[in-house]
mmCIF file of C-alpha atoms in Angstrom:
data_model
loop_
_atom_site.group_PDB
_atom_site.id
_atom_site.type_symbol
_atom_site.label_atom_id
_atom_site.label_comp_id
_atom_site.label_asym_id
_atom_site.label_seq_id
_atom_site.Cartn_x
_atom_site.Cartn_y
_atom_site.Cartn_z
ATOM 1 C CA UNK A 786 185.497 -88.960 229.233
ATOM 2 C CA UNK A 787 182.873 -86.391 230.507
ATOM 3 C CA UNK A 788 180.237 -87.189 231.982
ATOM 4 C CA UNK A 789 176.672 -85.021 232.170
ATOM 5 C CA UNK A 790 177.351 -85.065 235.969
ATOM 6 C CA UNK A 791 180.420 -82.832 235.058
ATOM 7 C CA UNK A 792 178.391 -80.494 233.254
ATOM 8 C CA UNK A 793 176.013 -79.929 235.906
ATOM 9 C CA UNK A 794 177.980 -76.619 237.927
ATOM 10 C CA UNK A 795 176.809 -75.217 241.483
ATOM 11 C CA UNK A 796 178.951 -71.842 242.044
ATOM 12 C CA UNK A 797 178.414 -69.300 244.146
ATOM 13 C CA UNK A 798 178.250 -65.568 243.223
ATOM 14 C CA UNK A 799 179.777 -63.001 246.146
ATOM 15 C CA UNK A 800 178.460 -59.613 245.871
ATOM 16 C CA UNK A 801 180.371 -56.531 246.868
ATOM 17 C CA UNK A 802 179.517 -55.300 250.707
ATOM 18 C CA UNK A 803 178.010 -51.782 249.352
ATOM 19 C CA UNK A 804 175.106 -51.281 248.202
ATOM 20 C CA UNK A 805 174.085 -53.558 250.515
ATOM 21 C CA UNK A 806 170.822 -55.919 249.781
ATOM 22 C CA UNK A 807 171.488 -57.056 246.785
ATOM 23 C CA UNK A 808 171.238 -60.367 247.047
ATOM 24 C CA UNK A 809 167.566 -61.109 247.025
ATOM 25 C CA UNK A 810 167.393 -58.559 243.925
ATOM 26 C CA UNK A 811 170.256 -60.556 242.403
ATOM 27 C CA UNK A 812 168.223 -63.489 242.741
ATOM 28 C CA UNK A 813 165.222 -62.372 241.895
ATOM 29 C CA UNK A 814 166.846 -61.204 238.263
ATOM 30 C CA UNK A 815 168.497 -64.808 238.167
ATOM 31 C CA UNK A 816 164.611 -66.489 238.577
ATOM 32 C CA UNK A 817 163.870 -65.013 235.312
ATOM 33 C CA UNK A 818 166.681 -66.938 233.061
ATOM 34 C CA UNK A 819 165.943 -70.353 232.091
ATOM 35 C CA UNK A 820 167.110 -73.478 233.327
ATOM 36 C CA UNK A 821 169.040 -71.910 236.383
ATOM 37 C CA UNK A 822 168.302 -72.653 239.761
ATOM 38 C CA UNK A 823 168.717 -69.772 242.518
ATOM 39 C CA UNK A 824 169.538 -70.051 246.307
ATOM 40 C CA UNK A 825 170.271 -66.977 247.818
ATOM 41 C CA UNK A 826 172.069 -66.986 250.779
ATOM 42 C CA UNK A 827 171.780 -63.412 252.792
ATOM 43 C CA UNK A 828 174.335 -64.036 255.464
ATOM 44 C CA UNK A 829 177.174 -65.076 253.132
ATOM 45 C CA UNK A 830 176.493 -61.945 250.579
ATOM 46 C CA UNK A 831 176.686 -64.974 248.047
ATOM 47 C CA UNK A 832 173.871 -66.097 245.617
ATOM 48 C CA UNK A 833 174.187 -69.574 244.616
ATOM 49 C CA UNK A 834 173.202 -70.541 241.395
ATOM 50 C CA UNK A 835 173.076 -74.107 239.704
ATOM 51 C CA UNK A 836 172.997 -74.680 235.976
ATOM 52 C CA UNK A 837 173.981 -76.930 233.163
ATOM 53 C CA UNK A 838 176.971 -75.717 231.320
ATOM 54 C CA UNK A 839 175.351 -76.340 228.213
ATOM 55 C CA UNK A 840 173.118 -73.727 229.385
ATOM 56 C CA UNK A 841 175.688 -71.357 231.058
ATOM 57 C CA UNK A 842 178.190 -70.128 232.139
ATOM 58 C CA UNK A 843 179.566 -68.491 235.445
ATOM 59 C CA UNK A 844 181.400 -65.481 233.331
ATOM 60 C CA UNK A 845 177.627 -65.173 231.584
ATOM 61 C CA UNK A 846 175.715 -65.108 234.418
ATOM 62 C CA UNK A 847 177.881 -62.612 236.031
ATOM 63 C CA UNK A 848 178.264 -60.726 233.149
ATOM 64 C CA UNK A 849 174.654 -60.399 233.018
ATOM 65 C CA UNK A 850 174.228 -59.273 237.215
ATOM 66 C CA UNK A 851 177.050 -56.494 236.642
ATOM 67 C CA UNK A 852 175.304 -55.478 232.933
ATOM 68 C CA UNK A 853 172.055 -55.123 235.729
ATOM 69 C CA UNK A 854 173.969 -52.718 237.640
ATOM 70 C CA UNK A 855 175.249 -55.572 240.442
ATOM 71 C CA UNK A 856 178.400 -55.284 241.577
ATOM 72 C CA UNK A 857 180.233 -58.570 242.487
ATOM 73 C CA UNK A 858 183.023 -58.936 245.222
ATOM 74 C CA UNK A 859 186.336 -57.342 243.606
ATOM 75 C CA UNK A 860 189.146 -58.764 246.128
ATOM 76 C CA UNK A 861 192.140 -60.461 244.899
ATOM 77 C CA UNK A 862 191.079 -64.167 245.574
ATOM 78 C CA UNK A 863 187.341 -63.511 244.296
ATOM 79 C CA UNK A 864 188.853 -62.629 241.115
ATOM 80 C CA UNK A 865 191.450 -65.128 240.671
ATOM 81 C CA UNK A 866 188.465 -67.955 241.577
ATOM 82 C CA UNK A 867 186.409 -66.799 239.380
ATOM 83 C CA UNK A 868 189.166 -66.093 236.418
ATOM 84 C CA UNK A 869 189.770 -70.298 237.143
ATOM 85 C CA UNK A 870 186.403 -71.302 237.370
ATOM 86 C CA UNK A 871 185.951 -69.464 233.891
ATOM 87 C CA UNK A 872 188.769 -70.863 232.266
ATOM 88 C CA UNK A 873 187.719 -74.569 233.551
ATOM 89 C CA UNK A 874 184.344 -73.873 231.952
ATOM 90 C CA UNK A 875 185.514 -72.433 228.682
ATOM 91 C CA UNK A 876 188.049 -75.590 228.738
ATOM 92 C CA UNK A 877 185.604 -77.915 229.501
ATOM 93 C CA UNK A 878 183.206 -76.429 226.337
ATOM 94 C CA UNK A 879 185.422 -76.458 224.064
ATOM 95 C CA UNK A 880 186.239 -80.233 224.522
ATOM 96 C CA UNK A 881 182.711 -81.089 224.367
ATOM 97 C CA UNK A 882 182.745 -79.053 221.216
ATOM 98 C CA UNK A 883 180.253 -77.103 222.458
ATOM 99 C CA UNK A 884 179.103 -74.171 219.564
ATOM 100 C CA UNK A 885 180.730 -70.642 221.086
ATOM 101 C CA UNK A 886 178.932 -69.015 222.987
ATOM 102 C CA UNK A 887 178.234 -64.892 221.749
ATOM 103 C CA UNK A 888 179.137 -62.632 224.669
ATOM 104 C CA UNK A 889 176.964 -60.082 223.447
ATOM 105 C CA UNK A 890 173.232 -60.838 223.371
ATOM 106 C CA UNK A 891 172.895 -60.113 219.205
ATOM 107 C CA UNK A 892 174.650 -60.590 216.824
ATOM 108 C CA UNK A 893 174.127 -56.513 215.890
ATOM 109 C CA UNK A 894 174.990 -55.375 219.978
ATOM 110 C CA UNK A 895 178.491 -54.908 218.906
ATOM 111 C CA UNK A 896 178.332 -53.165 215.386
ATOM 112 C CA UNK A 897 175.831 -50.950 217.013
ATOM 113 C CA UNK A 898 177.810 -49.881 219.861
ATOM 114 C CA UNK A 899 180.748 -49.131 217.506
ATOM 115 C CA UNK A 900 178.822 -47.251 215.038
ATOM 116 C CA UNK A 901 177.290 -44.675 217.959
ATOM 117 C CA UNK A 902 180.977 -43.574 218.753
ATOM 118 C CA UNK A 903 182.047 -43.822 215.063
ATOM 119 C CA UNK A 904 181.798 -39.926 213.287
ATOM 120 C CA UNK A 905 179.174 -40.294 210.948
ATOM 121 C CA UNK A 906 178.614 -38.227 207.633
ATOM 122 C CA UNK A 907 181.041 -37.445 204.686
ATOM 123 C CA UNK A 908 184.371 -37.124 206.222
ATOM 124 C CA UNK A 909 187.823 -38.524 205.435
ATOM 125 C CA UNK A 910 190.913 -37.912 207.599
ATOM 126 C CA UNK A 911 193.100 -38.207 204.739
ATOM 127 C CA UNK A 912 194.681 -34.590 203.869
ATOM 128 C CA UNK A 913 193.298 -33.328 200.668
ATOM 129 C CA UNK A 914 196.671 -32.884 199.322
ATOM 130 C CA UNK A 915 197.527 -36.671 199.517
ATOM 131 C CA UNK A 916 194.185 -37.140 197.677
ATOM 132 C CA UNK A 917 195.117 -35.993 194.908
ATOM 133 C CA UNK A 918 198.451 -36.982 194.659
ATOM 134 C CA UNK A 919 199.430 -38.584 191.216
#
């Protein structure tokens, strides 16, 4: 049985060595989302970040730091923690039944983005001799 205790996370984000300094800016773009908590941690490169998982997620928040122009720690065992940690989380949703969560902010994002590199006008690949074929 889960408790709301096991909902309540406390990660830590690593950030990449270069650019440097971008953990206070990290955290300063973290303030401005509700209901997470921010402790940024200058010495460690690491931003650490509290929040219900109701609320959040570690793959969201991240996703939304690199969408900023962040760029996390890429080595082999920060990638395989975080690939667990979102896996435990996405487990751990869907057996509370939590609603899915949309990984792209609207519900248009994606249909947009597809229709900018789509060719747009009249135009069908199809050669005009199979068109007309009877």
């Amino acid at each position: 049985m889960m408790t709301n205790a096991d909902l309540k996370k406390k990660r830590e984000i690593l950030f990449a060595k270069f650019p440097p300094g971008q953990v206070p800016e990290a955290a300063d773009d973290l303030l401005t989302l509700d209901e997470v908590a921010v402790e940024p941690k200058h010495e460690k490169r690491v931003v650490g970040v509290s929040y219900e998982l109701t609320q959040h997620t570690l793959e969201e928040l991240e996703g939304h730091l690199e969408d900023k122009g962040f760029h996390l720690d890429n080595t082999l065992m920060s990638k395989l923690t975080r690939a667990l940690i979102h896996y435990v989380e996405d487990t751990q949703l869907h057996n509370i039944g939590a609603p899915e969560r949309r990984i792209k902010r609207s519900s248009q994002e994606a249909y947009v983005k597809a229709w900018e590199h789509h060719p747009h006008g009249d135009h069908d690949d199809t050669p005009p001799e199979w068109r007309e074929y009877k």
